[in-house]
């Protein structure tokens, strides 16, 4: 790597080289677990990985990206990578090599080998989180990534996966996060009961998203708006402005009875049409955005009154 | 089909029979277009198709389901199908035949051949809709189906696909709707300009979901809550309680400039975290639920004051 960040060596061109195969093996869980590494593919994921890498280095922490492989044409299209990749172990590679490394048919000219980014549960809880998404036994990598991305959009402080959830470092899950995996802390293999107890001990409410829940999410949102507008005290229900951990269940079965019992309240997203249920991504999105709105708009309506 | 609804003939057992191949061909668009038919696979989709079929017959309208093929074990597990399938052309089939007919590896013992269910745009607009989801050039069948299901959950009155959108009768799209395709009217190949003009002529506001939109969806929701709470008149922005058609764009490019210009307002779903953008399903869910809440809760807070 030269000073400009663009690798000067000849591109890696042998798709059967050991180095290429080692990268390709990260598509499998055994290699990931053994090496503590996973693969980010495509410009968006690699860009977000490199941004986090540089942030960590600037903070004196270990970096995230161990290797970057890019085609010349990709660096021509995205010149920002030359600066972002500075100080990393970056190599040019042919499209054939990149295709052999990647899980996708078309990695769009760039892949990065990254160290696992998950953190300890205590680190998340000690930081005073206000909004947490907890995925319980979610099995589909696309769903896991989609909910992680939605949690990032809603400004959640962390996403926590319980034990026996899908591996978030699975290439399809990483792709589905669209870079959000590098935006917010992720905790893996949490024990739901320990997690719920730790949340409650810190004053974080635990809500279970459950189609049969006794509380209606839209009623909670109305209650929150009424409090903000009228200055009324908390009602008998749950104040969505409070720090909250949302538990979301498996895509087919929802939350188990044991998981439901850990929650302070079971909350249903109302179904206004004829759909039997919401899918996981839809339900999680509506719940997380309801909390985000309630938490982040302390008194917008009072301002209107002054205007 | 006997009176009980359970077919009495021997099960179809030859996966290479012409009848089986004819059904399997519905996985392809040419056969679907030629015959005006598509395939519903699995208990949930077939159940919803049969419910719509019976509703239509009861109303003196043509049915939806032309043929049902089910395994004995499926009928044992879901006895309700015997009543639902009454009066349809139903046949028992072996698992091997069902696998040969279906696009999925495992059709869970039941498939149905259905007539196209889409309706004319005028039929939707003349029914006085309050909430419409418009998908512009959406290309991924899973996304199309997911948004259709979310629209159903939010109680939308119709889902409209513009020309050059994915075929909603594609087996993957049908599966992603989880039966919602049979719950609300669907319009295909609409012209966006004609559609926007027709909406405006009928007093239906046209909103474009656009990450760069000048209006913030959460501000619109606050305005709506303020109106409901204080009885204030409409503000300068858009009243989410008004009849609304939401335009959602292609998953990669969003709405085109031409499509954006058709809208009364461009509305952004706020991104509270570091995510670059929302994916289509997340954005559509948040927008449709915001409208649904605003439209369906005329004065819940005033009631609280009386309580």
mmCIF file of C-alpha atoms in Angstrom, chain A residues 44 47-48 51 146 149-156 176 178 180 183 216-219 221-223 225-226 228-230 269-283 285-286 289 292-293 296-297 300-301 304-305, chain B residues 44 47-48 51 146 149-156 176 178 180 183 216-219 221-223 225-226 228-230 269-283 285-286 289 292-293 296-297 300-301 304-305:
data_model
loop_
_atom_site.group_PDB
_atom_site.id
_atom_site.type_symbol
_atom_site.label_atom_id
_atom_site.label_comp_id
_atom_site.label_asym_id
_atom_site.label_seq_id
_atom_site.Cartn_x
_atom_site.Cartn_y
_atom_site.Cartn_z
ATOM 1 C CA UNK A 44 -21.373 -0.146 0.521
ATOM 2 C CA UNK A 47 -17.038 1.493 2.869
ATOM 3 C CA UNK A 48 -18.882 1.250 6.185
ATOM 4 C CA UNK A 51 -15.149 3.968 8.197
ATOM 5 C CA UNK A 146 -33.132 -6.510 7.467
ATOM 6 C CA UNK A 149 -30.770 -2.305 9.201
ATOM 7 C CA UNK A 150 -34.215 -1.151 10.355
ATOM 8 C CA UNK A 151 -32.900 -0.852 13.924
ATOM 9 C CA UNK A 152 -30.045 1.292 12.640
ATOM 10 C CA UNK A 153 -32.521 3.487 10.739
ATOM 11 C CA UNK A 154 -34.600 3.913 13.870
ATOM 12 C CA UNK A 155 -31.498 4.962 15.789
ATOM 13 C CA UNK A 156 -31.388 1.934 18.074
ATOM 14 C CA UNK A 176 -28.879 -7.617 4.095
ATOM 15 C CA UNK A 178 -26.396 -2.870 3.868
ATOM 16 C CA UNK A 180 -25.557 -1.235 9.240
ATOM 17 C CA UNK A 183 -22.989 1.235 12.584
ATOM 18 C CA UNK A 216 -51.975 -2.036 21.289
ATOM 19 C CA UNK A 217 -48.943 -0.189 19.933
ATOM 20 C CA UNK A 218 -51.091 2.585 18.488
ATOM 21 C CA UNK A 219 -52.741 3.171 21.858
ATOM 22 C CA UNK A 221 -48.318 5.988 20.751
ATOM 23 C CA UNK A 222 -51.472 7.992 21.394
ATOM 24 C CA UNK A 223 -50.780 7.971 25.128
ATOM 25 C CA UNK A 225 -48.564 12.018 22.234
ATOM 26 C CA UNK A 226 -51.113 13.010 24.856
ATOM 27 C CA UNK A 228 -46.244 15.368 25.268
ATOM 28 C CA UNK A 229 -49.117 17.633 24.313
ATOM 29 C CA UNK A 230 -50.860 18.061 27.601
ATOM 30 C CA UNK A 269 -48.911 -4.047 16.264
ATOM 31 C CA UNK A 270 -52.497 -3.557 15.110
ATOM 32 C CA UNK A 271 -53.498 -5.302 11.891
ATOM 33 C CA UNK A 272 -56.020 -3.049 10.161
ATOM 34 C CA UNK A 273 -56.563 -5.234 7.123
ATOM 35 C CA UNK A 274 -57.163 -8.930 6.536
ATOM 36 C CA UNK A 275 -53.548 -10.079 6.957
ATOM 37 C CA UNK A 276 -53.243 -12.897 9.439
ATOM 38 C CA UNK A 277 -50.053 -11.494 10.889
ATOM 39 C CA UNK A 278 -47.142 -9.186 10.192
ATOM 40 C CA UNK A 279 -43.860 -10.530 9.011
ATOM 41 C CA UNK A 280 -40.879 -10.082 11.304
ATOM 42 C CA UNK A 281 -39.344 -7.172 9.419
ATOM 43 C CA UNK A 282 -42.612 -5.255 9.239
ATOM 44 C CA UNK A 283 -43.436 -5.758 12.919
ATOM 45 C CA UNK A 285 -39.909 -1.727 11.916
ATOM 46 C CA UNK A 286 -43.220 -0.444 13.258
ATOM 47 C CA UNK A 289 -40.005 3.504 14.855
ATOM 48 C CA UNK A 292 -37.817 6.199 18.246
ATOM 49 C CA UNK A 293 -40.535 8.791 17.600
ATOM 50 C CA UNK A 296 -36.869 11.677 20.238
ATOM 51 C CA UNK A 297 -39.679 14.200 20.067
ATOM 52 C CA UNK A 300 -42.517 19.299 19.426
ATOM 53 C CA UNK A 301 -46.183 20.149 19.842
ATOM 54 C CA UNK A 304 -46.275 24.707 17.858
ATOM 55 C CA UNK A 305 -48.363 26.400 20.517
ATOM 56 C CA UNK B 44 -51.944 -20.362 3.813
ATOM 57 C CA UNK B 47 -56.801 -21.095 2.112
ATOM 58 C CA UNK B 48 -56.960 -17.362 1.361
ATOM 59 C CA UNK B 51 -61.962 -17.918 0.929
ATOM 60 C CA UNK B 146 -43.622 -8.046 1.256
ATOM 61 C CA UNK B 149 -48.527 -7.883 2.729
ATOM 62 C CA UNK B 150 -47.551 -4.778 4.733
ATOM 63 C CA UNK B 151 -50.203 -2.776 2.852
ATOM 64 C CA UNK B 152 -52.767 -5.411 3.771
ATOM 65 C CA UNK B 153 -51.676 -5.239 7.431
ATOM 66 C CA UNK B 154 -52.040 -1.463 7.385
ATOM 67 C CA UNK B 155 -55.556 -1.821 5.979
ATOM 68 C CA UNK B 156 -54.791 -0.281 2.581
ATOM 69 C CA UNK B 176 -44.124 -13.377 -0.141
ATOM 70 C CA UNK B 178 -48.542 -14.803 2.540
ATOM 71 C CA UNK B 180 -52.535 -11.014 1.165
ATOM 72 C CA UNK B 183 -57.241 -9.821 0.522
ATOM 73 C CA UNK B 216 -40.631 14.725 7.512
ATOM 74 C CA UNK B 217 -43.093 11.909 8.141
ATOM 75 C CA UNK B 218 -42.774 12.284 11.913
ATOM 76 C CA UNK B 219 -43.605 15.983 11.703
ATOM 77 C CA UNK B 221 -47.681 12.543 12.374
ATOM 78 C CA UNK B 222 -47.201 15.136 15.102
ATOM 79 C CA UNK B 223 -49.332 17.628 13.183
ATOM 80 C CA UNK B 225 -51.936 14.246 16.564
ATOM 81 C CA UNK B 226 -52.111 17.944 17.381
ATOM 82 C CA UNK B 228 -56.874 15.406 16.810
ATOM 83 C CA UNK B 229 -56.011 16.585 20.302
ATOM 84 C CA UNK B 230 -56.666 20.275 20.035
ATOM 85 C CA UNK B 269 -39.054 8.778 6.664
ATOM 86 C CA UNK B 270 -36.534 10.120 9.179
ATOM 87 C CA UNK B 271 -33.356 8.115 9.624
ATOM 88 C CA UNK B 272 -32.347 8.449 13.276
ATOM 89 C CA UNK B 273 -29.252 6.269 13.091
ATOM 90 C CA UNK B 274 -26.325 5.956 10.711
ATOM 91 C CA UNK B 275 -28.116 3.987 7.989
ATOM 92 C CA UNK B 276 -27.710 5.551 4.584
ATOM 93 C CA UNK B 277 -31.290 4.808 3.624
ATOM 94 C CA UNK B 278 -34.244 2.610 4.406
ATOM 95 C CA UNK B 279 -34.972 -0.440 2.359
ATOM 96 C CA UNK B 280 -38.198 -0.469 0.387
ATOM 97 C CA UNK B 281 -40.122 -2.709 2.758
ATOM 98 C CA UNK B 282 -39.142 -0.702 5.826
ATOM 99 C CA UNK B 283 -39.972 2.650 4.252
ATOM 100 C CA UNK B 285 -44.272 -0.062 6.230
ATOM 101 C CA UNK B 286 -43.554 3.116 8.173
ATOM 102 C CA UNK B 289 -48.784 2.625 9.121
ATOM 103 C CA UNK B 292 -53.382 4.093 8.798
ATOM 104 C CA UNK B 293 -52.963 5.434 12.340
ATOM 105 C CA UNK B 296 -58.299 5.413 11.788
ATOM 106 C CA UNK B 297 -57.999 7.184 15.112
ATOM 107 C CA UNK B 300 -58.993 8.794 20.647
ATOM 108 C CA UNK B 301 -57.409 11.445 22.806
ATOM 109 C CA UNK B 304 -59.295 10.144 27.216
ATOM 110 C CA UNK B 305 -60.256 13.604 28.426
#
